[in-house]
Amino acid sequence: MNRIASDPLFSNTAGKTVGDVVFDFMRACGMDRIFGNPGSTELPMFADLPADISYVLGLQESIVVAMADAYAQVTRKAAFVNLHSAAGLGHALGNVYTAFRNRSPIVITTGQQTRELLPHDPFLFAESPTEFPKPYVKWAYEPARAQDVPAALARAYHMAMQPPRGPVMVSVPLGDWSQPAAPLEFRQVSTTFACDPHELEELARRLDAARKPVLVVGPGVDIDGAWDATVRLAEALQSRVWVSPLSSRCSFPERHPLFAGFLPAHQPALSESLARADFILVLGAPVFTYHFAGHGDHVPPGADLCLISDDPKQIAGAVAGRGLLGNIRLAAEDLLMRISPREALGENHSRIIPRLPERDGVTPEFFYQTLSDLRSKDSIIVEEAPTARDALHDFFPIERPGGFFATASGGLGYGLPAAVGAALTRPDAPVIAIIGDGSSLYSIQALWSAAEYGVDLLVVILNNGGYGALKGIARKSQARRVSGVDIGHLDFVSIAEAQGCRAARCASGRELRSCLRNLLDMKGPRVLEVILTEEN
């Protein structure tokens, strides 16, 4: 379905500028916020901004990209970002890479000097604007004429939304925004495609023949809206369900009787976890993601494997098995019509989550157990505390789609501003950010944006005095001493209060419950610094 010039959205176009037409297109796409950190080469864009389009300010460019990333993931719509020329894009590149790995649809515009100055190597000149962000944008372009800017942004939007979704970039010279422009048609473009039905029929036959099929679910399940269909497929197959290594989303209810746990990111432990399976169906994840080198087979001997994903790179890069390219929700729903449901055995394969007694200090495990007891089940969790990830898996089950977000890239500095972006989406769903002390310092000024926009956000900073994940890896490698992993003399309560957030500190396990309850009952942006101990 096409919108044409007679559509009210695009009527009265006489005298419209490039900026006017771009804002019309943004409205048609549902992009009513611009996440940015302003600079002189972008000034004409956000000067006299239309009243129905708001500007969300972050105090550094990587912060605005992370805010937009989570905003896009939660809303399932594209987010719009404006960055300052080459320097601003350079600041943002770490989180542009994270957005690429998160598969977040972000339309990025960067400023450029005026066209008449470009031949003269001017100040704030972006020498290679389309090459600079590659390969971590799906498309980058600088239009040859000012009049081409709206069409370039329209193409960028549709490319960002096509699976696998991801960031795109358009460089816009300073003077282009005020130039006259013709109206732009808005095209409705489908972004969902199905697997080959003949391949699905063969897959269903093989699943029916398997004695012990197993599912491995990755972030693609939640991205594709396939949570419910995946649960029904697992129940029909009576298959255990594992989460792919280092998954950035939750794709299966973690208290379900069929939930088996989280696959490790190394061999041979990964294959040993799947040892009883004779058929492994991987949904929306690489086969497989590793963090440490290992030895042995990628798949247990004698087991067959099939991967379903709408990401061609995942299909091409799989180390074993057959690959089916298509939307995971459509594939799971199709398989449900083709397979023969198995009789429920009444077995409960889910992990037993132990209960820890109250204690003097606060361990990651005790913290997650206490927060799990108290938090609203509708809350959205944004996590970037690598040292405590195992404790999160063991003591903090996630049970609904869209309820958990982490960085897919492993890069730090994403979680805190991402939580602010998530909190801008749904005032009715409280957001809880769980951030390591080292991680928080990459983007601590995101707290200013949280206070400025009054988001309903609880930030918990788990303070273990340094880069605990690196310390743990060093211990396993028998290192006697590691430099650069200790962080001291920081007062996170003062840092948070200075930026306009209420803040408190807790170092006692016996006070943790009351501290968390008090802050969870509040509204607005607030911070709790939790001093961790190594007590067992």
XYZ file of C-alpha atoms in Angstrom:
536
model
C 0.000 0.000 0.000
C 1.456 3.380 -1.021
C 0.775 6.784 0.446
C 0.585 9.309 -2.369
C 0.810 13.064 -2.503
C -2.962 13.371 -1.975
C -2.642 11.693 1.428
C -3.226 14.293 4.192
C 0.168 13.434 5.594
C 1.834 14.760 2.455
C -0.615 17.474 1.419
C 0.245 21.183 1.259
C 3.788 20.397 0.139
C 4.332 23.692 -1.673
C 7.372 25.425 -0.275
C 8.521 22.440 1.783
C 12.180 22.004 2.594
C 14.310 18.881 2.893
C 13.791 19.081 6.654
C 10.003 19.332 6.269
C 9.836 16.273 4.008
C 12.131 14.265 6.298
C 9.933 15.077 9.306
C 6.858 14.019 7.322
C 8.547 10.706 6.594
C 9.542 10.251 10.225
C 5.926 10.759 11.289
C 4.766 8.161 8.764
C 7.295 5.687 10.199
C 6.413 6.375 13.818
C 9.807 7.940 14.554
C 8.792 10.862 16.785
C 12.017 11.176 18.775
C 15.515 12.237 17.747
C 18.259 10.868 20.001
C 21.261 13.118 19.713
C 24.111 15.209 20.979
C 24.029 18.444 18.970
C 26.778 20.002 16.901
C 27.104 22.925 14.509
C 26.941 20.801 11.350
C 23.481 19.545 12.366
C 22.055 22.789 13.765
C 19.555 23.489 10.939
C 17.946 20.086 11.557
C 16.980 20.562 15.190
C 16.559 24.350 15.242
C 12.799 25.119 15.438
C 12.017 21.402 15.688
C 8.322 20.587 15.073
C 6.340 20.351 18.312
C 5.353 16.713 17.679
C 8.967 15.526 17.341
C 11.029 15.584 20.528
C 14.785 15.759 20.951
C 16.283 13.348 23.504
C 19.639 14.685 24.625
C 22.530 12.486 25.709
C 25.783 13.968 26.957
C 27.995 11.851 24.698
C 27.370 10.232 21.334
C 27.785 6.606 22.413
C 25.084 7.214 25.018
C 22.504 8.410 22.485
C 23.118 5.388 20.255
C 22.618 2.993 23.192
C 19.439 4.817 24.262
C 18.091 4.561 20.723
C 19.153 0.902 20.484
C 17.080 -0.215 23.477
C 14.229 2.110 22.493
C 14.096 0.389 19.088
C 14.290 -3.100 20.581
C 11.486 -2.528 23.077
C 9.160 -0.699 20.661
C 10.098 -2.961 17.706
C 10.246 0.208 15.592
C 13.182 2.079 14.097
C 14.803 4.804 16.192
C 16.323 7.997 14.785
C 19.781 9.216 15.862
C 21.685 12.381 14.979
C 25.479 12.489 15.466
C 28.007 15.292 15.060
C 30.108 14.819 11.908
C 33.070 12.411 11.964
C 34.135 13.142 15.540
C 30.690 12.387 16.939
C 30.396 9.228 14.877
C 33.814 8.187 16.166
C 32.653 8.608 19.760
C 29.572 6.515 19.000
C 31.169 3.641 17.090
C 31.427 1.254 20.057
C 27.681 1.307 20.534
C 27.040 1.374 16.779
C 28.876 -1.953 16.737
C 26.733 -3.151 19.652
C 23.547 -2.072 17.812
C 24.743 -4.051 14.789
C 25.228 -7.163 16.917
C 21.935 -6.527 18.750
C 20.147 -6.291 15.389
C 18.594 -2.961 16.382
C 17.012 -0.855 13.601
C 18.567 2.603 13.982
C 18.559 5.347 11.338
C 21.659 7.467 11.973
C 22.261 10.873 10.413
C 25.640 12.517 10.723
C 26.472 16.128 10.042
C 28.731 17.240 7.211
C 30.087 20.621 6.218
C 28.291 22.660 3.513
C 28.682 21.412 -0.022
C 30.506 24.543 -1.214
C 33.221 23.971 1.426
C 33.735 20.247 0.817
C 36.491 20.681 -1.819
C 38.576 22.727 0.641
C 39.088 20.307 3.557
C 37.151 22.511 6.012
C 36.920 22.323 9.789
C 34.502 19.571 10.937
C 34.816 17.898 7.527
C 33.952 14.189 7.382
C 36.489 12.922 4.840
C 35.054 9.443 4.285
C 31.585 9.470 5.833
C 30.331 6.328 4.120
C 33.460 4.270 4.846
C 34.039 5.300 8.455
C 31.251 3.222 10.123
C 31.681 0.087 8.002
C 31.257 -2.825 8.382
C 28.959 -2.156 11.346
C 26.178 -0.417 9.476
C 24.024 -2.173 6.910
C 24.253 0.793 4.538
C 25.967 4.194 4.519
C 25.402 7.001 2.034
C 25.978 10.699 1.411
C 23.447 11.986 -1.169
C 24.826 13.712 -4.253
C 22.202 16.489 -4.050
C 20.270 18.081 -1.227
C 17.015 17.057 -2.930
C 18.058 13.392 -2.610
C 18.280 13.454 1.197
C 14.648 12.416 1.903
C 14.824 9.473 -0.521
C 18.157 8.387 0.977
C 16.671 8.405 4.476
C 13.630 6.467 3.246
C 15.891 3.804 1.759
C 17.938 3.741 4.953
C 14.798 3.202 7.035
C 13.602 0.261 4.940
C 17.060 -1.330 5.029
C 17.257 -0.916 8.814
C 13.931 -2.697 9.223
C 14.704 -5.621 6.919
C 15.975 -8.753 8.704
C 18.465 -9.007 10.077
C 17.678 -5.521 11.343
C 20.488 -3.140 12.133
C 21.858 0.406 12.019
C 22.194 2.455 8.819
C 23.761 5.874 8.249
C 23.192 8.920 6.034
C 25.624 11.844 5.988
C 23.786 15.157 5.435
C 25.661 18.386 4.566
C 24.865 21.385 6.729
C 23.039 23.446 4.129
C 20.814 20.659 2.793
C 18.094 20.876 5.427
C 16.800 24.246 4.211
C 16.816 23.401 0.496
C 13.479 22.882 -1.328
C 12.327 19.279 -1.747
C 9.517 17.426 -3.490
C 7.014 15.312 -1.519
C 8.016 11.765 -0.735
C 5.835 8.694 -1.059
C 5.770 6.369 1.925
C 5.908 2.722 0.857
C 4.689 -0.116 3.036
C 7.382 -2.829 2.815
C 6.996 -6.328 4.233
C 9.810 -7.368 6.562
C 8.849 -11.002 7.211
C 9.654 -14.031 5.051
C 9.043 -17.723 5.562
C 11.223 -20.820 5.216
C 10.900 -23.110 2.223
C 7.822 -25.302 2.976
C 9.492 -28.387 1.477
C 12.453 -27.934 3.850
C 10.067 -27.531 6.789
C 8.254 -30.734 5.813
C 11.575 -32.600 5.797
C 12.516 -31.043 9.134
C 9.182 -32.108 10.657
C 9.770 -35.662 9.469
C 13.205 -35.743 11.076
C 11.888 -34.264 14.321
C 9.186 -36.935 14.471
C 11.826 -39.603 13.966
C 14.113 -38.263 16.703
C 14.077 -40.006 20.076
C 15.430 -37.080 22.113
C 15.142 -33.785 20.251
C 16.518 -30.679 21.972
C 15.903 -26.985 21.264
C 18.598 -24.314 21.549
C 17.037 -20.854 21.585
C 18.827 -17.581 20.922
C 17.983 -13.875 20.826
C 16.341 -14.277 17.402
C 13.347 -15.959 19.041
C 12.484 -12.825 21.012
C 13.440 -10.523 18.130
C 11.068 -12.357 15.773
C 8.190 -12.429 18.281
C 8.408 -16.226 18.408
C 8.294 -16.750 22.189
C 4.794 -18.296 22.392
C 5.238 -20.433 19.264
C 8.591 -21.707 20.562
C 7.060 -22.690 23.913
C 4.273 -24.597 22.130
C 6.808 -26.286 19.840
C 8.918 -27.433 22.786
C 5.825 -28.792 24.540
C 4.680 -30.620 21.399
C 8.114 -32.202 20.999
C 8.588 -32.691 24.764
C 12.127 -31.438 24.155
C 14.466 -29.875 26.661
C 15.320 -26.239 25.906
C 18.759 -24.681 26.273
C 19.679 -21.017 25.830
C 22.473 -20.310 23.352
C 25.808 -19.112 24.774
C 25.972 -15.441 25.820
C 22.451 -14.701 24.584
C 21.468 -11.012 24.719
C 17.717 -11.688 25.002
C 15.513 -14.117 26.910
C 13.672 -16.484 24.552
C 12.070 -19.104 26.813
C 10.437 -18.994 30.278
C 13.156 -19.984 32.716
C 10.822 -21.688 35.218
C 9.206 -23.888 32.564
C 9.499 -27.641 33.251
C 11.311 -28.122 29.924
C 13.890 -25.383 30.514
C 17.331 -26.965 30.843
C 19.643 -23.981 31.366
C 22.335 -21.928 29.637
C 24.918 -23.411 27.322
C 28.546 -22.561 28.153
C 30.618 -20.656 25.615
C 33.382 -23.227 25.366
C 34.004 -26.824 24.428
C 33.757 -29.619 25.379
C 31.299 -28.395 28.021
C 28.804 -27.231 25.401
C 28.624 -30.592 23.646
C 28.479 -32.374 26.991
C 25.374 -30.349 27.875
C 23.703 -31.648 24.706
C 25.088 -35.173 24.997
C 21.745 -36.987 25.319
C 20.217 -35.364 22.226
C 19.976 -37.096 18.876
C 18.512 -34.019 17.136
C 19.328 -30.375 17.937
C 17.079 -27.622 16.565
C 18.708 -24.197 16.952
C 16.391 -21.191 16.703
C 17.776 -17.699 16.193
C 21.364 -18.157 17.356
C 24.798 -18.874 15.891
C 26.060 -22.451 15.936
C 27.830 -21.716 18.281
C 29.247 -18.644 20.041
C 32.494 -19.367 21.895
C 34.380 -17.219 24.396
C 37.280 -19.556 25.094
C 39.087 -22.068 22.933
C 38.342 -25.711 23.585
C 38.565 -29.111 22.005
C 36.203 -31.757 20.750
C 33.265 -31.804 18.381
C 30.944 -28.821 17.954
C 27.967 -31.202 18.139
C 27.774 -34.436 20.158
C 28.644 -37.513 18.070
C 25.581 -39.047 16.464
C 23.415 -35.950 16.844
C 21.813 -34.218 13.856
C 21.400 -30.426 13.791
C 19.267 -27.835 12.007
C 19.425 -24.050 12.362
C 16.510 -21.708 11.607
C 17.319 -18.006 11.382
C 16.412 -14.961 9.302
C 20.087 -13.900 9.380
C 21.992 -15.215 6.333
C 25.320 -14.759 8.137
C 24.228 -17.136 10.898
C 23.133 -19.684 8.315
C 26.364 -19.381 6.323
C 28.608 -19.415 9.378
C 27.135 -22.463 11.094
C 29.782 -25.094 11.804
C 27.410 -28.045 11.416
C 23.994 -29.179 10.262
C 21.362 -27.898 7.875
C 20.226 -24.266 7.693
C 16.762 -22.859 6.956
C 16.481 -19.143 6.213
C 13.268 -17.548 7.439
C 11.284 -15.939 10.229
C 11.394 -18.031 13.405
C 7.802 -17.382 14.466
C 6.450 -18.451 11.067
C 8.718 -21.514 11.050
C 7.680 -22.624 14.542
C 3.978 -22.149 13.768
C 4.397 -24.110 10.513
C 6.229 -26.945 12.274
C 3.453 -27.182 14.864
C 1.040 -28.046 12.045
C 3.370 -30.692 10.586
C 4.795 -32.617 13.546
C 3.045 -35.280 15.607
C 2.695 -34.014 19.194
C 4.201 -36.293 21.803
C 2.566 -37.403 24.996
C 3.636 -35.343 27.990
C 5.762 -37.461 30.302
C 5.143 -35.290 33.339
C 8.881 -34.917 33.920
C 10.283 -31.664 35.247
C 13.694 -30.977 33.730
C 13.959 -27.431 35.018
C 16.810 -26.475 37.294
C 16.207 -26.297 41.017
C 16.934 -22.755 42.194
C 18.325 -22.972 45.733
C 17.350 -20.565 48.524
C 20.142 -18.720 50.244
C 19.849 -17.669 53.895
C 20.187 -14.060 54.956
C 23.810 -13.071 55.506
C 25.980 -10.180 56.654
C 27.510 -9.372 53.282
C 26.019 -9.224 49.789
C 27.092 -11.752 47.186
C 25.847 -11.558 43.580
C 23.773 -14.687 44.206
C 22.073 -13.241 47.287
C 21.472 -9.928 45.524
C 19.735 -11.592 42.570
C 17.657 -13.843 44.822
C 16.452 -10.828 46.814
C 15.692 -8.687 43.764
C 13.841 -11.584 42.129
C 11.627 -11.865 45.207
C 10.720 -8.171 45.213
C 10.608 -6.846 41.671
C 7.453 -6.524 39.575
C 7.169 -9.371 37.087
C 6.302 -6.747 34.457
C 9.633 -4.981 34.869
C 12.201 -4.875 32.078
C 15.723 -5.935 33.038
C 18.754 -4.396 31.330
C 21.960 -6.107 32.423
C 25.649 -5.291 32.067
C 27.400 -6.873 35.023
C 29.643 -9.540 33.476
C 31.090 -10.768 36.765
C 27.620 -11.591 38.076
C 26.122 -13.147 34.926
C 26.328 -16.706 36.294
C 24.505 -15.591 39.452
C 21.804 -13.976 37.320
C 21.302 -17.238 35.438
C 21.084 -19.237 38.661
C 18.963 -16.962 40.864
C 17.003 -14.589 38.627
C 14.684 -16.410 36.201
C 13.169 -14.392 33.340
C 9.682 -15.547 32.387
C 8.265 -13.257 29.717
C 9.207 -11.989 26.259
C 10.762 -8.566 25.993
C 11.789 -8.788 29.630
C 15.584 -8.925 29.349
C 18.202 -7.035 27.332
C 21.990 -7.239 27.367
C 24.751 -6.398 24.930
C 25.283 -8.908 22.138
C 28.727 -7.471 21.369
C 30.345 -7.868 24.771
C 31.360 -4.203 24.651
C 30.852 -2.215 27.842
C 29.076 1.130 28.118
C 25.806 -0.051 26.606
C 23.674 -1.112 29.557
C 23.199 2.126 31.507
C 22.080 4.354 28.583
C 20.152 1.414 27.098
C 18.133 1.263 30.298
C 17.289 4.953 29.906
C 16.126 4.309 26.326
C 14.026 1.338 27.450
C 12.453 3.430 30.201
C 11.398 6.064 27.654
C 9.193 3.505 25.877
C 6.690 2.302 28.473
C 5.952 4.369 31.591
C 3.750 1.488 32.834
C 6.611 -1.041 32.826
C 9.345 -0.240 35.362
C 12.899 -0.719 34.136
C 15.697 -2.094 36.319
C 19.299 -1.728 35.181
C 21.862 -4.034 36.791
C 25.279 -2.626 35.992
C 28.787 -3.442 37.174
C 30.842 -0.641 38.674
C 33.392 -0.801 35.867
C 30.681 -1.001 33.206
C 28.831 2.004 34.602
C 31.826 4.295 34.246
C 31.875 3.943 30.468
C 28.621 5.918 30.286
C 27.849 7.224 33.780
C 26.589 10.540 32.373
C 23.533 8.656 31.079
C 22.163 9.286 34.578
C 21.794 12.939 33.568
C 19.415 11.947 30.756
C 17.496 9.698 33.151
C 16.989 12.667 35.488
C 16.341 15.175 32.707
C 13.482 13.107 31.257
C 12.183 11.778 34.567
C 12.186 8.136 33.508
C 10.967 5.405 35.871
C 14.288 3.627 36.259
C 16.102 1.880 39.093
C 19.821 1.544 38.445
C 21.655 -0.958 40.644
C 25.429 -0.629 40.507
C 27.120 -3.804 41.718
C 30.397 -2.559 43.151
C 33.124 -5.163 43.496
C 35.953 -2.649 43.274
C 37.117 -3.312 39.751
C 36.868 -5.444 36.635
C 35.870 -8.645 38.393
C 35.339 -10.640 35.198
C 38.964 -10.080 34.198
C 40.131 -11.008 37.674
C 38.215 -14.269 37.411
C 39.692 -15.111 34.009
C 43.161 -14.302 35.331
C 42.688 -16.639 38.283
C 41.674 -19.464 35.959
C 44.776 -18.880 33.829
C 47.000 -19.071 36.933
C 48.184 -15.470 36.553
C 50.005 -14.258 39.650
C 49.263 -10.567 39.120
C 47.131 -8.564 36.666
C 47.461 -4.820 36.253
C 44.673 -2.357 35.541
C 41.755 -4.284 37.037
C 41.188 -2.406 40.312
C 38.873 0.622 40.610
C 38.800 2.494 43.888
C 37.965 5.839 45.579
C 34.631 6.263 43.758
C 31.400 7.427 45.364
C 28.532 6.353 43.113
C 25.925 7.874 45.411
C 27.501 11.316 45.041
C 27.917 10.847 41.286
C 24.239 9.961 40.910
C 22.995 12.780 43.146
C 25.123 15.308 41.284
C 23.245 14.398 38.098
C 19.791 14.708 39.677
C 19.025 11.123 40.762
C 18.081 9.937 44.223
C 20.669 7.469 45.466
C 21.496 5.116 48.325
C 24.155 2.605 49.250
C 23.829 -0.892 50.743
C 26.680 -3.027 52.046
C 24.680 -5.329 54.350
C 22.865 -8.467 53.335
C 20.529 -7.962 56.291
C 19.522 -4.525 54.988
C 19.375 -5.389 51.289
C 15.698 -6.365 51.221
C 14.523 -3.125 52.836
C 16.834 -1.015 50.640
C 15.523 -2.637 47.475
C 11.897 -2.489 48.594
C 12.145 1.244 49.368
C 13.677 2.057 45.986
C 11.348 -0.240 44.045
C 8.374 1.532 45.620
C 9.628 4.904 44.364
C 9.144 6.414 40.918
C 11.556 8.325 38.738
C 15.304 7.780 38.309
C 17.119 6.395 41.349
C 20.364 4.556 42.011
C 21.354 1.889 44.512
C 25.046 1.143 44.950
C 25.460 -2.396 46.294
C 28.839 -3.205 47.830
C 29.581 -6.828 47.006
C 31.533 -9.235 49.154
C 33.142 -12.563 48.314
C 31.354 -14.265 51.204
C 29.934 -17.695 50.313
